[in-house]
PDB file of C-alpha atoms in Angstrom:
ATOM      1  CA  UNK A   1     -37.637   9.531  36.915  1.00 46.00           C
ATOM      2  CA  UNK A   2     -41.089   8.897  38.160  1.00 50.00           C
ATOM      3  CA  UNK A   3     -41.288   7.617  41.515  1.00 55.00           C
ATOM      4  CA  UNK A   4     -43.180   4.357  40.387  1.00 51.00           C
ATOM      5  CA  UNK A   5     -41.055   3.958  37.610  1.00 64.00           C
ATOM      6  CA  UNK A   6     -39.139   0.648  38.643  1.00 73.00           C
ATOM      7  CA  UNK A   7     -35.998   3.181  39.863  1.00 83.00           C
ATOM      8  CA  UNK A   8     -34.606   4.248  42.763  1.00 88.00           C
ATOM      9  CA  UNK A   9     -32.770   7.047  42.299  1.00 92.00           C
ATOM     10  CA  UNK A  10     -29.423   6.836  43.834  1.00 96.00           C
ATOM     11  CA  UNK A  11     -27.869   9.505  46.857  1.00 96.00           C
ATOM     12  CA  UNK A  12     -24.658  11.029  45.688  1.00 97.00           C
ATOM     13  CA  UNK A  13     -22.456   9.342  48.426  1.00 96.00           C
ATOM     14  CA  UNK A  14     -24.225   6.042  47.151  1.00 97.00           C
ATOM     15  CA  UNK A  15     -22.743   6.971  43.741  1.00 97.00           C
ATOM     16  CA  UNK A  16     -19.460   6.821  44.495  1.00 97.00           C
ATOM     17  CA  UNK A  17     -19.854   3.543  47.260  1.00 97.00           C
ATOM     18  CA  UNK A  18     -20.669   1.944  44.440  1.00 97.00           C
ATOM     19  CA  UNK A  19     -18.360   3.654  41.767  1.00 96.00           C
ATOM     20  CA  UNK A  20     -15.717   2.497  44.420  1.00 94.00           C
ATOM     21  CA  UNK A  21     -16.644  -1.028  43.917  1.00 94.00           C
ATOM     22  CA  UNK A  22     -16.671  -0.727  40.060  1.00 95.00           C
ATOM     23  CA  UNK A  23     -13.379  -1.040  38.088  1.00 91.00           C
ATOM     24  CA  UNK A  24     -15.002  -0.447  34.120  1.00 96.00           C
ATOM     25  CA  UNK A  25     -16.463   2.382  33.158  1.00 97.00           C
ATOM     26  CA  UNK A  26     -17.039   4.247  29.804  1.00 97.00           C
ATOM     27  CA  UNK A  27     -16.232   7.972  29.132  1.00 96.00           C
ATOM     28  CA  UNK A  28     -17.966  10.139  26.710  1.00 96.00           C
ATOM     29  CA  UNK A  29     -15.909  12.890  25.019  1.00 95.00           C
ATOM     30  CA  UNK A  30     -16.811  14.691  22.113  1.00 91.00           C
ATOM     31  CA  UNK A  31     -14.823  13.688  18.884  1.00 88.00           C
ATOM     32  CA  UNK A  32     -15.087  16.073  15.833  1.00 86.00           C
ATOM     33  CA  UNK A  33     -18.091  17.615  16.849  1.00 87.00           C
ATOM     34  CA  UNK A  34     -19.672  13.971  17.834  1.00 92.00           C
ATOM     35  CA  UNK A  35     -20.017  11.772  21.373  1.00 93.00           C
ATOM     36  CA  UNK A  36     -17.350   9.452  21.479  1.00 93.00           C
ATOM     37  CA  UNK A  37     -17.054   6.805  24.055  1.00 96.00           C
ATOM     38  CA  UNK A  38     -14.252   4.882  25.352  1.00 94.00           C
ATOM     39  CA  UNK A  39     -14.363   1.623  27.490  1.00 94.00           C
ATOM     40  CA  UNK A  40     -11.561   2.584  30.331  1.00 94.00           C
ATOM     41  CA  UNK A  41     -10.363   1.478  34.291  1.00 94.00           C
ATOM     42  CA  UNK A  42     -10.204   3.756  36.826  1.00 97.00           C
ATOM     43  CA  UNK A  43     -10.245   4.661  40.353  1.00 96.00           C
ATOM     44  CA  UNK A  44     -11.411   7.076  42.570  1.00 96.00           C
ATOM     45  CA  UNK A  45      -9.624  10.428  44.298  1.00 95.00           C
ATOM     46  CA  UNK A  46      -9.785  11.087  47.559  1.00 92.00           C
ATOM     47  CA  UNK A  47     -12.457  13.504  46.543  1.00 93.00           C
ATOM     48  CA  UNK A  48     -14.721  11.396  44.505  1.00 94.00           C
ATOM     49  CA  UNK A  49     -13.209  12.470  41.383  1.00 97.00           C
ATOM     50  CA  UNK A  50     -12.599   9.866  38.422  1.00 97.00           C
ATOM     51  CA  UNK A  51      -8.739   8.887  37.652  1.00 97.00           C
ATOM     52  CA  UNK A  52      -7.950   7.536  34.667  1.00 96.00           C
ATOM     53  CA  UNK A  53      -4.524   6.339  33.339  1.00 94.00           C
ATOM     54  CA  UNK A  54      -3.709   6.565  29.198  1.00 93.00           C
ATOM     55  CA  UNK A  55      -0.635   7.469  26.635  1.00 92.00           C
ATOM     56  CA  UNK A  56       0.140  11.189  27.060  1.00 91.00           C
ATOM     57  CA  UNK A  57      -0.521  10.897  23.118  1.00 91.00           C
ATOM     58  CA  UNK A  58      -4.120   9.275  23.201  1.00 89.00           C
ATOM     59  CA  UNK A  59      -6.834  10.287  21.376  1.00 87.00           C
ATOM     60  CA  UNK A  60      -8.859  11.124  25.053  1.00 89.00           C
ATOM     61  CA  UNK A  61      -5.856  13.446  25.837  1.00 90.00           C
ATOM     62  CA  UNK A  62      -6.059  15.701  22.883  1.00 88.00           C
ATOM     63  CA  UNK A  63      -9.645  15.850  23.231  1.00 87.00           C
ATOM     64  CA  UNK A  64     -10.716  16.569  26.505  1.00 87.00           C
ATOM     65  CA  UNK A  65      -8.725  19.973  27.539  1.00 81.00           C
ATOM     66  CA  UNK A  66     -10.320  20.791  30.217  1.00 81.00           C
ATOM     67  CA  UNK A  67     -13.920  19.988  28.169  1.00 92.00           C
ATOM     68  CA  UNK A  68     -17.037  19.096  29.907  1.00 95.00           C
ATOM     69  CA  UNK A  69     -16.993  14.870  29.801  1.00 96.00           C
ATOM     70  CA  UNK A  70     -19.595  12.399  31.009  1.00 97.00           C
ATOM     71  CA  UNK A  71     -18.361   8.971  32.787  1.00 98.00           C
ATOM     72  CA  UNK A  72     -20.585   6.086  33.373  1.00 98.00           C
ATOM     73  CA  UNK A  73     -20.047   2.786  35.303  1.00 98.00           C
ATOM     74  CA  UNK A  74     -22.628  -0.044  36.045  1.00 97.00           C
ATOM     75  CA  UNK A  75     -23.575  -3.694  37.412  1.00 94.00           C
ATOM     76  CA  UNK A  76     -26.277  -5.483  35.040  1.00 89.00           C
ATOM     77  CA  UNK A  77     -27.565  -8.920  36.163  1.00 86.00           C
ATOM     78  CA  UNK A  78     -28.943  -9.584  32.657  1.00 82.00           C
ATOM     79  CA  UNK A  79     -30.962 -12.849  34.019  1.00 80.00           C
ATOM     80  CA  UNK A  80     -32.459 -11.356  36.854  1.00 79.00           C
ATOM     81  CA  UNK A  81     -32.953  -7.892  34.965  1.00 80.00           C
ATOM     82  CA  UNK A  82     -31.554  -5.646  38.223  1.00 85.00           C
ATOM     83  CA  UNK A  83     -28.509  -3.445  38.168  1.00 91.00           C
ATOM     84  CA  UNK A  84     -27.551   0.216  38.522  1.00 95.00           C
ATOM     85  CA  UNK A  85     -25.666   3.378  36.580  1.00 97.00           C
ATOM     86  CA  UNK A  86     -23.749   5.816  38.245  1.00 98.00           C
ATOM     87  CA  UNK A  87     -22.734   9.217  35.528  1.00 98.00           C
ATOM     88  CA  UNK A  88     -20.571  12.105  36.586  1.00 98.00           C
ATOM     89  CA  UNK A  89     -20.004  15.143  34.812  1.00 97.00           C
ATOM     90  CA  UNK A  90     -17.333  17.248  34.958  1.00 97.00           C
ATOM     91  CA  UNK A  91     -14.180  18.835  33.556  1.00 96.00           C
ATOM     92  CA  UNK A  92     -11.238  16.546  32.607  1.00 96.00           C
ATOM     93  CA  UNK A  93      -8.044  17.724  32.827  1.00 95.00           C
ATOM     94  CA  UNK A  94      -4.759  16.164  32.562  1.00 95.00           C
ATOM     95  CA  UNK A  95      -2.946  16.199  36.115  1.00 95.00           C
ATOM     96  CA  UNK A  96       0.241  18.613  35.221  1.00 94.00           C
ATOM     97  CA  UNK A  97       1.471  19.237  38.793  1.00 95.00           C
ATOM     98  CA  UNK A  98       4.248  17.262  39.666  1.00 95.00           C
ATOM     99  CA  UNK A  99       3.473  15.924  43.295  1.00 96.00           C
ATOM    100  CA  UNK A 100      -0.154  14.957  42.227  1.00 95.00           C
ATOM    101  CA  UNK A 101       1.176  13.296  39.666  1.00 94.00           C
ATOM    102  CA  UNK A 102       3.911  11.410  42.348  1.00 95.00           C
ATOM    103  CA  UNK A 103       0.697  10.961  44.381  1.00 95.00           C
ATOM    104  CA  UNK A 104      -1.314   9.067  41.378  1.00 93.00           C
ATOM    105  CA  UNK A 105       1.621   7.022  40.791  1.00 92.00           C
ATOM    106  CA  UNK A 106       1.622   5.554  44.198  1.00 93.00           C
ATOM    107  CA  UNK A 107      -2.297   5.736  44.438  1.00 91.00           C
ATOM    108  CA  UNK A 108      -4.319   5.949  40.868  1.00 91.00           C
ATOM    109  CA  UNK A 109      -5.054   3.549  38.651  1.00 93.00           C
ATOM    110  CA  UNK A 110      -2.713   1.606  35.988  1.00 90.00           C
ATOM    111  CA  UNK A 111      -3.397   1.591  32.488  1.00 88.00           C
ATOM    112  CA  UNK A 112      -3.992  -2.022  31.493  1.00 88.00           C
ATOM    113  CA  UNK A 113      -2.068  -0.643  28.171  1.00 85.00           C
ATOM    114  CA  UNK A 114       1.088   0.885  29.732  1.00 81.00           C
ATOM    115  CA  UNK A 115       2.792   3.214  27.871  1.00 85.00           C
ATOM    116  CA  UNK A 116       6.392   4.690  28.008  1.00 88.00           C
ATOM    117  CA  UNK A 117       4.235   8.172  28.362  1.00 92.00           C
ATOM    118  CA  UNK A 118       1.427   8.293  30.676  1.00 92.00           C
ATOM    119  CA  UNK A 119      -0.568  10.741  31.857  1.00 94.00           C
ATOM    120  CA  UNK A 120      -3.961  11.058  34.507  1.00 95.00           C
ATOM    121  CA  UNK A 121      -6.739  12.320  33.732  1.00 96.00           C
ATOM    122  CA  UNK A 122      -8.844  13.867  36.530  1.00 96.00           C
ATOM    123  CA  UNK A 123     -12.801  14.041  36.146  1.00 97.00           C
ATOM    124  CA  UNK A 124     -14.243  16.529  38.703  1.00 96.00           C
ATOM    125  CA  UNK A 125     -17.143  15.059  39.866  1.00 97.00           C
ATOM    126  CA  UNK A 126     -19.488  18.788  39.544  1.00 97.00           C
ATOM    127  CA  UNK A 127     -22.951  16.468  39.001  1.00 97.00           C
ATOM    128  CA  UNK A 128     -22.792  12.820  40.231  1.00 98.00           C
ATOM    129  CA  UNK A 129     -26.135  11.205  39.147  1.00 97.00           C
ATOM    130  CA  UNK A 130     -27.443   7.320  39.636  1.00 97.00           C
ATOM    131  CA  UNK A 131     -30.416   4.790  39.582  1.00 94.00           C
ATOM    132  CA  UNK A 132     -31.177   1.299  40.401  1.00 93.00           C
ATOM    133  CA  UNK A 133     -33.208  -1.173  38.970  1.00 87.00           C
ATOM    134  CA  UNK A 134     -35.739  -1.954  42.310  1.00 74.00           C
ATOM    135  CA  UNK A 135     -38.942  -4.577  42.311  1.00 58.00           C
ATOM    136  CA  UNK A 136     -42.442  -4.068  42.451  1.00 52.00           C
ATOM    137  CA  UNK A 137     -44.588  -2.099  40.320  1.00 50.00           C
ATOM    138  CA  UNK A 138     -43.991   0.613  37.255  1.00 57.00           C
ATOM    139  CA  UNK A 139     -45.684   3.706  36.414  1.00 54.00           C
ATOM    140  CA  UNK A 140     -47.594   1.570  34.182  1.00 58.00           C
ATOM    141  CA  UNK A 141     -48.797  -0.889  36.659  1.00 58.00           C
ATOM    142  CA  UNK A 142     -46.801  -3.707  35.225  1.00 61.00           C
ATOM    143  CA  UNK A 143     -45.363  -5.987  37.809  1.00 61.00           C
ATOM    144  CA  UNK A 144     -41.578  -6.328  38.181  1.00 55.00           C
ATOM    145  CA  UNK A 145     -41.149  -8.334  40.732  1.00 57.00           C
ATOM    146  CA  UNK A 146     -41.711 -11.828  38.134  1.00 58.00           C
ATOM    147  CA  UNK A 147     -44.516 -13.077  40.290  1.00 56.00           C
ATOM    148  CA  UNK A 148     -47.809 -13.307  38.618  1.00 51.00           C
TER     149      UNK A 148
END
């Protein structure tokens, strides 16, 4: 990003203050060879890592094994054209150890498709990345602030 590009760029612990707030998000796995991406709820570890709760036979399961995966969340305001993304990257893995599992039954998220077989899915958050949408000028000296 440019500094004068109409973006702020966003500190990590901003990231996840706002990730906190956000309960949609979309992760991207890869899917015979190609990005995939699945609209999904989620919460947040401890740790700022990503939670997710699916079917222990979902398609995201038998993909990610321990694979690199992106997550995104955001806030659009459409009308007034503001809003920010937040992306980590990291390595999913299923949560296989019992009392963590225990843990994100008490704590994670719930799937808003239960299933008699679910799993977590843990997103370390190794690169957590964000920008928002500010006023005033871009890079190319139009005005973004709507006044004329």
């Amino acid at each position: 990003m440019y500094s004068n590009d109409g973006f702020r760029e966003l500190e990590r612990n901003e990231c996840l203050r706002r990730l906190g707030r956000a309960r949609v998000g979309r992760i991207v796995h890869t899917r015979q060879a190609l990005p995939a991406v699945l609209p999904v709820n989620f919460s947040l570890d401890h740790d700022g890592a990503v939670l997710l709760c699916t079917s222990a036979d979902s398609e995201l399961v038998r993909a990610i094994g321990g694979s690199v995966v992106a997550f995104e969340a955001d806030e659009v305001d459409a009308a007034a054209h503001s809003g920010w993304s937040v992306v980590v990257t990291g390595s999913a893995t299923v949560v296989t150890d019992p009392a963590e599992h225990e843990r994100m039954l008490r704590n994670g998220p719930t799937s808003w498709v239960p299933s008699p077989q679910e799993v977590f899915v843990r997103i370390e958050p190794e690169l957590v990345t964000g920008r928002e949408l500010v006023g005033g000028r871009s890079m190319y000296g139009v005005d973004l602030t709507g006044a004329t």
